[in-house]
Structure formats: structure tokens, C-alpha cells
Amino acid sequence: MDYRVLLYYCYTPLADPDAFREEHHRLCLRLNLLGRIIVAAEGLNGTVSGRTADCEEYMRAVKADPRFAALEFKVEPVAAHTFQKLHVRVKPEIVHSSLHHVRPHEKTGQHLSPQEFKALKDRDDVVVVDVRSDYEYNVGRFKNAVTLDIENFRDFPDRVKRLEEFKDKKILTYCTGGVKCEKASAFLLEQGFENVYQLHGGIIKYGLEEGGEDFDGKCYVFDSRVAVDVNRVNPTVISQCYSCGTPSDRLINCANPHCNAHVALCEACGETLAGACSTTCQEHPDKRPYDGTGLYPKQSNHYNPEQALLSYKAPARPQ
């Protein structure tokens, strides 16, 4: 496979995010990369795909900047681009949360390598905490992990009180690639939790380095693959078909665009309901044609990344 997917983040101060965004966008265009990149005053967060040689040059260019010396890339081989567009955007945070005051580059939970995480996760004095959203952990999570019933990471601070009973234990947080854990673990320290750790590199790195052992189901990812296998040791399926309840990790978007629910739907129910999550949605007059995948990426035939660069307008600064 001559393509790669790169998943990465780095919390580091950027004095001029707008200028960095334009420079970084040009780099991605030159290397024919596609994906989603977020730039903020607090750092950089992205997932991109491209040919192997282009990805290698991109990694060299990013690491050559002293501000990103600590950045680590999670690299996975793929058959083709996993994105249809390139978006490089400036936002207030590199991961949307309600923790604007938290500065992970100054203080955060102790990083655990995948090997260290594996050695600790089953101990009696440890609790493993999934800081991701419900649609992510419903398709895959570590055995016995505590989930917090959140629809969006910005809800995390309101759920921390549910962990009070574990204050005397070691808290091991994890997420897809590590970026959410940086803020989650820092906030837990702020709230008085003393022994807070995070899986460095997240589920993806754990899968690459430790075979994904004891991660049940699949890992939700934010590209066209939707969910990927990470467990090569003792894999299992934990999600159920939204319609019939049989085990299924086949994620779709409901064919009714007004619903667009992101759920697991087995192939049989997918055919029966023509890609809809229910008979009501199946009968909706605006239902989209079902091609067997249940995925409806936005068409990008007229997308021009160069024009996107030229038409970019920096967000208005607060007065």
C-alpha cells in the first residue's frame, strides 16, 4: 500500500496561528495531502492522508520546526486517500472543549507508553477511563473501562464528579490518539485527583505497538474508514445492530438526511431498510439512494484547495 494516514497533535504556543495556518496549508498543497488540520494558539492537531513519500516529507518538515520537537506521528498504511478534501482551519482550541484555561504543555497527566499502560490497566488499584464520546466508545473500548456518557468532549468537565469514587486509585485515561487525554488528565489534576495517567499515542499507538490486546470492538476514526481494527490478539465485537440487535460493527449514516443517525447496522438490515435506521426513515421522501456502504461523503468535484487558500479569512479577534 503506497498511501499512509498520519494522526498527530502537539500542544505548543503559536504566537500567530493565522500566519502559521497559511504557511502550513501551502505545505500540504505542495505535498498533495488531504485531511483535516486544526491550528490554534495552543498548538496543532491533524489527520491527513497521502502517498508514502509525501507523508515522509511532511513529517520531516513538521519535525524540523523546534516548536513541534515533541510531536509524534501515528502512521498507518492504507490503500488510497482516506479524505476527499484538505481543510486547514484556525480555531480557538485544537480539540473542542470547555477547558480553555488548561495548558497541557505546562501540566498534564503522566504519559504511559502502550507497554506501560498494558502492564497497569488490570491492577486492582487502577481504573481505566474512556474520555471519548458515546458514539466512539459504543463501537469499541477497553475491557472494564469506565465510560462517562458524553455526547461531546466539551461535556467532560460536568461528568468528572462520577469519578469521585475512584480518587484513591490510579486513573488511566485514553482516547483515539491522545489529544483529548492531555486536557482531560490536566483537568483531573486540577480537580484534586493525584494519580492521573494517560495512554500516550492513544488507542491507535496501542494497537500498533501492543497488538491492541483487550480493546474490544473497533476504534472510531475521523476519516472515510469510520472504524478500524486495532486488536490482533483477542478481538471481539461489542456493538449491536441498531435495528435487529445482532452483533455488528458496521457503522452507517441513516439514509434519511434529516436523521443522518450514525449507528451500527448489519448488512441484512441495511438491505431490508435500504440504508435507513428505521422504517420511518426508509419511507421519508428525501431518503438518499443506498449503495451498500451507508456512507454519504460530501461531493468534492468542484473543490479547489488553492481557491480555499486564497479565499481564507482569518477569524475575527475578540475585542
Short mmCIF file of C-alpha atoms in Angstrom, two decimals:
data_model
loop_
_atom_site.label_atom_id
_atom_site.label_comp_id
_atom_site.label_asym_id
_atom_site.label_seq_id
_atom_site.Cartn_x
_atom_site.Cartn_y
_atom_site.Cartn_z
CA MET A 1 0.00 0.00 0.00
CA ASP A 2 1.59 3.23 -1.17
CA TYR A 3 -0.52 5.57 0.98
CA ARG A 4 -0.33 6.49 4.63
CA VAL A 5 -2.61 8.06 7.21
CA LEU A 6 -0.94 10.33 9.73
CA LEU A 7 -2.59 11.11 13.07
CA TYR A 8 -0.87 13.69 15.28
CA TYR A 9 -1.16 16.60 17.68
CA CYS A 10 1.09 18.87 19.69
CA TYR A 11 0.25 21.36 22.40
CA THR A 12 2.70 24.20 21.95
CA PRO A 13 2.19 28.01 21.93
CA LEU A 14 1.78 29.53 18.45
CA ALA A 15 2.15 33.31 18.50
CA ASP A 16 0.42 33.85 15.15
CA PRO A 17 -1.95 30.96 14.30
CA ASP A 18 -3.25 32.70 11.16
CA ALA A 19 0.19 33.10 9.62
CA PHE A 20 1.09 29.53 10.56
CA ARG A 21 -2.15 28.27 9.05
CA GLU A 22 -1.40 29.82 5.66
CA GLU A 23 2.16 28.52 5.62
CA HIS A 24 1.03 25.05 6.67
CA HIS A 25 -1.77 24.97 4.10
CA ARG A 26 0.76 25.67 1.33
CA LEU A 27 2.97 22.85 2.59
CA CYS A 28 0.06 20.40 2.43
CA LEU A 29 -0.89 21.56 -1.06
CA ARG A 30 2.68 21.10 -2.27
CA LEU A 31 2.69 17.55 -0.95
CA ASN A 32 -0.80 16.66 -2.24
CA LEU A 33 -2.08 15.82 1.24
CA LEU A 34 -5.77 15.62 2.11
CA GLY A 35 -7.33 15.73 5.54
CA ARG A 36 -8.37 17.91 8.45
CA ILE A 37 -5.92 20.08 10.36
CA ILE A 38 -6.74 22.42 13.23
CA VAL A 39 -4.42 25.27 14.17
CA ALA A 40 -4.85 27.25 17.39
CA ALA A 41 -2.81 29.41 19.70
CA GLU A 42 -2.39 26.28 21.83
CA GLY A 43 -0.96 24.08 19.07
CA LEU A 44 -1.65 21.77 16.14
CA ASN A 45 -3.94 18.76 15.63
CA GLY A 46 -4.48 16.83 12.42
CA THR A 47 -5.20 13.71 10.44
CA VAL A 48 -4.01 13.63 6.84
CA SER A 49 -3.53 11.04 4.11
CA GLY A 50 -1.16 10.95 1.19
CA ARG A 51 1.41 8.92 -0.69
CA THR A 52 4.15 7.45 1.44
CA ALA A 53 6.92 9.68 0.09
CA ASP A 54 4.80 12.81 0.51
CA CYS A 55 3.87 11.84 4.07
CA GLU A 56 7.51 11.23 4.93
CA GLU A 57 8.47 14.65 3.62
CA TYR A 58 5.60 16.22 5.55
CA MET A 59 6.75 14.58 8.79
CA ARG A 60 10.30 15.79 8.24
CA ALA A 61 9.09 19.34 7.58
CA VAL A 62 6.89 19.46 10.68
CA LYS A 63 9.54 17.96 12.96
CA ALA A 64 12.12 20.45 11.67
CA ASP A 65 10.17 23.20 13.46
CA PRO A 66 11.52 23.36 17.05
CA ARG A 67 8.01 24.06 18.35
CA PHE A 68 6.98 20.53 17.30
CA ALA A 69 10.04 18.68 18.54
CA ALA A 70 7.87 16.61 20.91
CA LEU A 71 5.23 15.77 18.28
CA GLU A 72 4.78 12.07 17.47
CA PHE A 73 3.09 10.78 14.34
CA LYS A 74 0.89 7.67 14.36
CA VAL A 75 1.40 6.17 10.90
CA GLU A 76 -0.89 3.60 9.29
CA PRO A 77 -0.68 2.11 5.77
CA VAL A 78 -3.81 2.42 3.60
CA ALA A 79 -4.73 1.61 0.01
CA ALA A 80 -5.68 5.17 -1.01
CA HIS A 81 -6.54 8.62 0.32
CA THR A 82 -8.92 8.44 3.29
CA PHE A 83 -10.12 12.02 2.76
CA GLN A 84 -11.67 13.84 -0.18
CA LYS A 85 -10.63 17.36 0.77
CA LEU A 86 -7.99 19.36 2.56
CA HIS A 87 -9.09 21.67 5.35
CA VAL A 88 -6.63 23.67 7.43
CA ARG A 89 -8.56 25.81 9.88
CA VAL A 90 -7.82 28.18 12.74
CA LYS A 91 -9.96 27.53 15.81
CA PRO A 92 -9.91 28.57 19.47
CA GLU A 93 -8.71 25.09 20.53
CA ILE A 94 -7.17 22.11 18.78
CA VAL A 95 -9.84 19.89 20.36
CA HIS A 96 -13.22 21.41 21.16
CA SER A 97 -13.71 21.52 24.92
CA SER A 98 -14.83 23.86 27.66
CA LEU A 99 -11.33 23.85 29.15
CA HIS A 100 -9.84 26.94 27.54
CA HIS A 101 -7.74 27.69 30.63
CA VAL A 102 -6.00 24.30 30.66
CA ARG A 103 -2.45 24.30 29.26
CA PRO A 104 -1.28 20.72 28.72
CA HIS A 105 2.19 21.81 27.64
CA GLU A 106 2.67 23.13 31.19
CA LYS A 107 0.99 20.40 33.27
CA THR A 108 -0.87 17.22 32.36
CA GLY A 109 -1.20 13.59 33.43
CA GLN A 110 1.82 11.32 33.32
CA HIS A 111 2.31 9.72 29.91
CA LEU A 112 2.29 5.93 29.74
CA SER A 113 3.73 4.06 26.80
CA PRO A 114 1.46 1.36 25.35
CA GLN A 115 3.63 -1.24 27.11
CA GLU A 116 3.30 0.55 30.47
CA PHE A 117 -0.45 1.02 30.01
CA LYS A 118 -0.87 -2.68 29.27
CA ALA A 119 1.06 -3.62 32.41
CA LEU A 120 -1.03 -1.34 34.66
CA LYS A 121 -4.56 -1.48 33.27
CA ASP A 122 -5.76 -4.62 35.08
CA ARG A 123 -4.40 -3.88 38.53
CA ASP A 124 -6.82 -3.55 41.46
CA ASP A 125 -5.58 -0.05 42.31
CA VAL A 126 -6.26 1.22 38.78
CA VAL A 127 -9.35 2.45 36.94
CA VAL A 128 -9.27 2.91 33.16
CA VAL A 129 -11.33 5.88 31.92
CA ASP A 130 -12.53 6.45 28.34
CA VAL A 131 -12.75 10.21 27.72
CA ARG A 132 -14.31 9.90 24.25
CA SER A 133 -17.89 10.49 23.12
CA ASP A 134 -20.59 7.82 23.31
CA TYR A 135 -20.68 7.06 19.56
CA GLU A 136 -16.95 6.28 19.77
CA TYR A 137 -16.88 4.01 22.81
CA ASN A 138 -20.09 2.23 21.79
CA VAL A 139 -18.25 0.65 18.86
CA GLY A 140 -15.06 -0.08 20.77
CA ARG A 141 -13.42 0.35 24.19
CA PHE A 142 -11.02 -1.31 26.61
CA LYS A 143 -12.33 -4.15 28.75
CA ASN A 144 -13.81 -2.85 32.02
CA ALA A 145 -13.25 0.79 31.06
CA VAL A 146 -15.37 3.45 32.75
CA THR A 147 -17.34 5.48 30.22
CA LEU A 148 -18.84 8.87 31.03
CA ASP A 149 -21.95 9.12 28.85
CA ILE A 150 -20.84 12.19 26.93
CA GLU A 151 -22.07 13.27 23.50
CA ASN A 152 -19.19 15.69 23.02
CA PHE A 153 -15.85 16.18 24.75
CA ARG A 154 -16.96 19.60 25.99
CA ASP A 155 -19.27 17.69 28.36
CA PHE A 156 -16.30 16.06 30.11
CA PRO A 157 -15.94 18.56 32.99
CA ASP A 158 -19.56 18.01 34.00
CA ARG A 159 -19.01 14.24 34.22
CA VAL A 160 -15.88 14.28 36.37
CA LYS A 161 -17.93 14.04 39.58
CA ARG A 162 -18.76 10.47 38.50
CA LEU A 163 -15.11 9.60 39.09
CA GLU A 164 -15.04 10.83 42.69
CA GLU A 165 -15.33 7.26 44.00
CA PHE A 166 -12.02 6.45 42.30
CA LYS A 167 -9.95 9.28 43.83
CA ASP A 168 -7.87 6.80 45.80
CA LYS A 169 -6.93 4.87 42.64
CA LYS A 170 -4.65 5.47 39.72
CA ILE A 171 -6.69 6.99 36.88
CA LEU A 172 -5.60 5.82 33.40
CA THR A 173 -7.24 7.89 30.68
CA TYR A 174 -7.30 7.04 27.00
CA CYS A 175 -8.72 8.34 23.70
CA THR A 176 -8.12 7.78 19.98
CA GLY A 177 -4.75 9.47 19.54
CA GLY A 178 -4.06 11.19 22.86
CA VAL A 179 -5.13 14.78 22.23
CA LYS A 180 -8.25 14.68 24.43
CA CYS A 181 -6.41 12.97 27.28
CA GLU A 182 -3.96 15.84 27.52
CA LYS A 183 -6.73 18.19 28.62
CA ALA A 184 -8.81 15.59 30.44
CA SER A 185 -5.92 14.43 32.63
CA ALA A 186 -4.82 18.03 33.29
CA PHE A 187 -8.35 18.88 34.42
CA LEU A 188 -8.48 15.83 36.70
CA LEU A 189 -5.28 17.00 38.38
CA GLU A 190 -6.84 20.43 38.80
CA GLN A 191 -9.87 18.80 40.47
CA GLY A 192 -7.77 17.11 43.11
CA PHE A 193 -7.08 13.70 41.57
CA GLU A 194 -3.50 12.87 42.46
CA ASN A 195 -2.54 9.81 40.41
CA VAL A 196 -3.53 10.63 36.85
CA TYR A 197 -2.04 8.99 33.76
CA GLN A 198 -2.76 8.89 30.05
CA LEU A 199 -2.15 6.40 27.27
CA HIS A 200 0.43 8.21 25.17
CA GLY A 201 -0.49 7.99 21.49
CA GLY A 202 -3.93 6.67 22.34
CA ILE A 203 -5.69 3.58 21.06
CA ILE A 204 -4.03 3.83 17.65
CA LYS A 205 -0.50 3.63 19.05
CA TYR A 206 -1.54 0.88 21.47
CA GLY A 207 -2.79 -1.14 18.51
CA LEU A 208 0.39 -0.56 16.53
CA GLU A 209 2.79 -1.40 19.37
CA GLU A 210 0.92 -3.87 21.60
CA GLY A 211 -1.44 -5.55 19.15
CA GLY A 212 -4.50 -3.89 20.70
CA GLU A 213 -4.90 -6.62 23.33
CA ASP A 214 -8.10 -6.26 25.41
CA PHE A 215 -9.50 -3.46 23.28
CA ASP A 216 -12.98 -4.78 22.47
CA GLY A 217 -14.59 -3.81 19.17
CA LYS A 218 -13.20 -1.30 16.71
CA CYS A 219 -11.66 2.14 17.09
CA TYR A 220 -13.72 5.01 15.67
CA VAL A 221 -11.65 7.29 13.44
CA PHE A 222 -12.46 10.58 11.78
CA ASP A 223 -11.88 9.74 8.13
CA SER A 224 -13.55 7.66 5.44
CA ARG A 225 -12.60 4.39 7.16
CA VAL A 226 -15.01 5.30 10.02
CA ALA A 227 -13.82 2.49 12.31
CA VAL A 228 -10.66 0.38 12.21
CA ASP A 229 -9.46 -2.88 13.73
CA VAL A 230 -6.79 -2.44 16.40
CA ASN A 231 -6.93 -5.75 18.30
CA ARG A 232 -4.90 -8.53 16.70
CA VAL A 233 -4.68 -10.59 19.90
CA ASN A 234 -8.20 -11.23 21.27
CA PRO A 235 -10.64 -9.29 19.06
CA THR A 236 -14.38 -9.22 19.65
CA VAL A 237 -17.45 -7.27 18.54
CA ILE A 238 -19.32 -5.27 21.19
CA SER A 239 -21.67 -3.06 19.17
CA GLN A 240 -25.12 -4.23 18.07
CA CYS A 241 -27.23 -3.63 15.01
CA TYR A 242 -29.48 -0.66 15.70
CA SER A 243 -32.41 -2.45 14.05
CA CYS A 244 -32.24 -6.15 14.98
CA GLY A 245 -29.77 -6.22 17.87
CA THR A 246 -27.37 -8.78 16.40
CA PRO A 247 -23.62 -8.16 16.91
CA SER A 248 -22.40 -5.74 14.26
CA ASP A 249 -19.62 -3.17 13.98
CA ARG A 250 -20.72 -1.98 10.55
CA LEU A 251 -21.27 1.77 11.02
CA ILE A 252 -23.55 3.73 8.68
CA ASN A 253 -25.25 7.09 8.45
CA CYS A 254 -29.02 6.83 8.14
CA ALA A 255 -30.07 7.32 4.51
CA ASN A 256 -32.63 9.88 5.65
CA PRO A 257 -30.54 13.10 5.59
CA HIS A 258 -32.82 14.73 8.13
CA CYS A 259 -31.95 11.95 10.57
CA ASN A 260 -28.40 11.04 9.50
CA ALA A 261 -28.01 8.98 12.69
CA HIS A 262 -24.57 7.38 12.97
CA VAL A 263 -25.30 3.83 14.09
CA ALA A 264 -24.31 0.20 13.61
CA LEU A 265 -26.49 -1.58 11.06
CA CYS A 266 -25.84 -5.15 9.90
CA GLU A 267 -25.75 -5.90 6.17
CA ALA A 268 -29.10 -7.71 6.25
CA CYS A 269 -30.91 -4.79 7.90
CA GLY A 270 -29.06 -2.39 5.64
CA GLU A 271 -30.58 -4.14 2.62
CA THR A 272 -34.03 -4.50 4.19
CA LEU A 273 -34.21 -0.85 5.27
CA ALA A 274 -32.34 0.44 2.19
CA GLY A 275 -29.76 2.13 4.40
CA ALA A 276 -32.24 3.73 6.79
CA CYS A 277 -32.15 3.26 10.55
CA SER A 278 -35.92 2.63 10.77
CA THR A 279 -38.97 2.09 8.59
CA THR A 280 -39.99 5.70 9.26
CA CYS A 281 -36.69 6.95 7.82
CA GLN A 282 -36.92 4.41 4.99
CA GLU A 283 -40.23 5.93 3.90
CA HIS A 284 -39.02 9.54 4.05
CA PRO A 285 -39.36 11.25 0.64
CA ASP A 286 -35.85 12.72 0.87
CA LYS A 287 -34.12 9.40 1.60
CA ARG A 288 -30.80 9.07 -0.18
CA PRO A 289 -30.08 6.12 -2.52
CA TYR A 290 -28.35 3.26 -0.73
CA ASP A 291 -25.18 1.90 -2.33
CA GLY A 292 -24.44 -0.74 0.28
CA THR A 293 -21.96 1.33 2.30
CA GLY A 294 -24.27 3.64 4.21
CA LEU A 295 -21.75 6.46 3.92
CA TYR A 296 -22.55 9.74 2.22
CA PRO A 297 -19.45 11.91 1.89
CA LYS A 298 -19.96 15.39 0.59
CA GLN A 299 -19.21 15.66 -3.08
CA SER A 300 -15.98 17.49 -3.80
CA ASN A 301 -15.87 17.56 -7.60
CA HIS A 302 -15.64 21.35 -7.65
CA TYR A 303 -13.44 21.74 -4.60
CA ASN A 304 -10.30 23.75 -5.26
CA PRO A 305 -7.84 23.76 -2.37
CA GLU A 306 -5.85 26.60 -3.93
CA GLN A 307 -9.02 28.70 -4.04
CA ALA A 308 -9.73 27.73 -0.45
CA LEU A 309 -6.33 29.15 0.45
CA LEU A 310 -6.92 32.37 -1.46
CA SER A 311 -10.41 32.88 -0.05
CA TYR A 312 -9.40 32.16 3.54
CA LYS A 313 -10.33 34.84 6.02
CA ALA A 314 -8.83 34.78 9.48
CA PRO A 315 -11.35 34.59 12.32
CA ALA A 316 -12.19 37.89 13.91
CA ARG A 317 -10.19 38.53 17.06
CA PRO A 318 -12.13 39.20 20.28
CA GLN A 319 -12.22 42.87 21.16
#
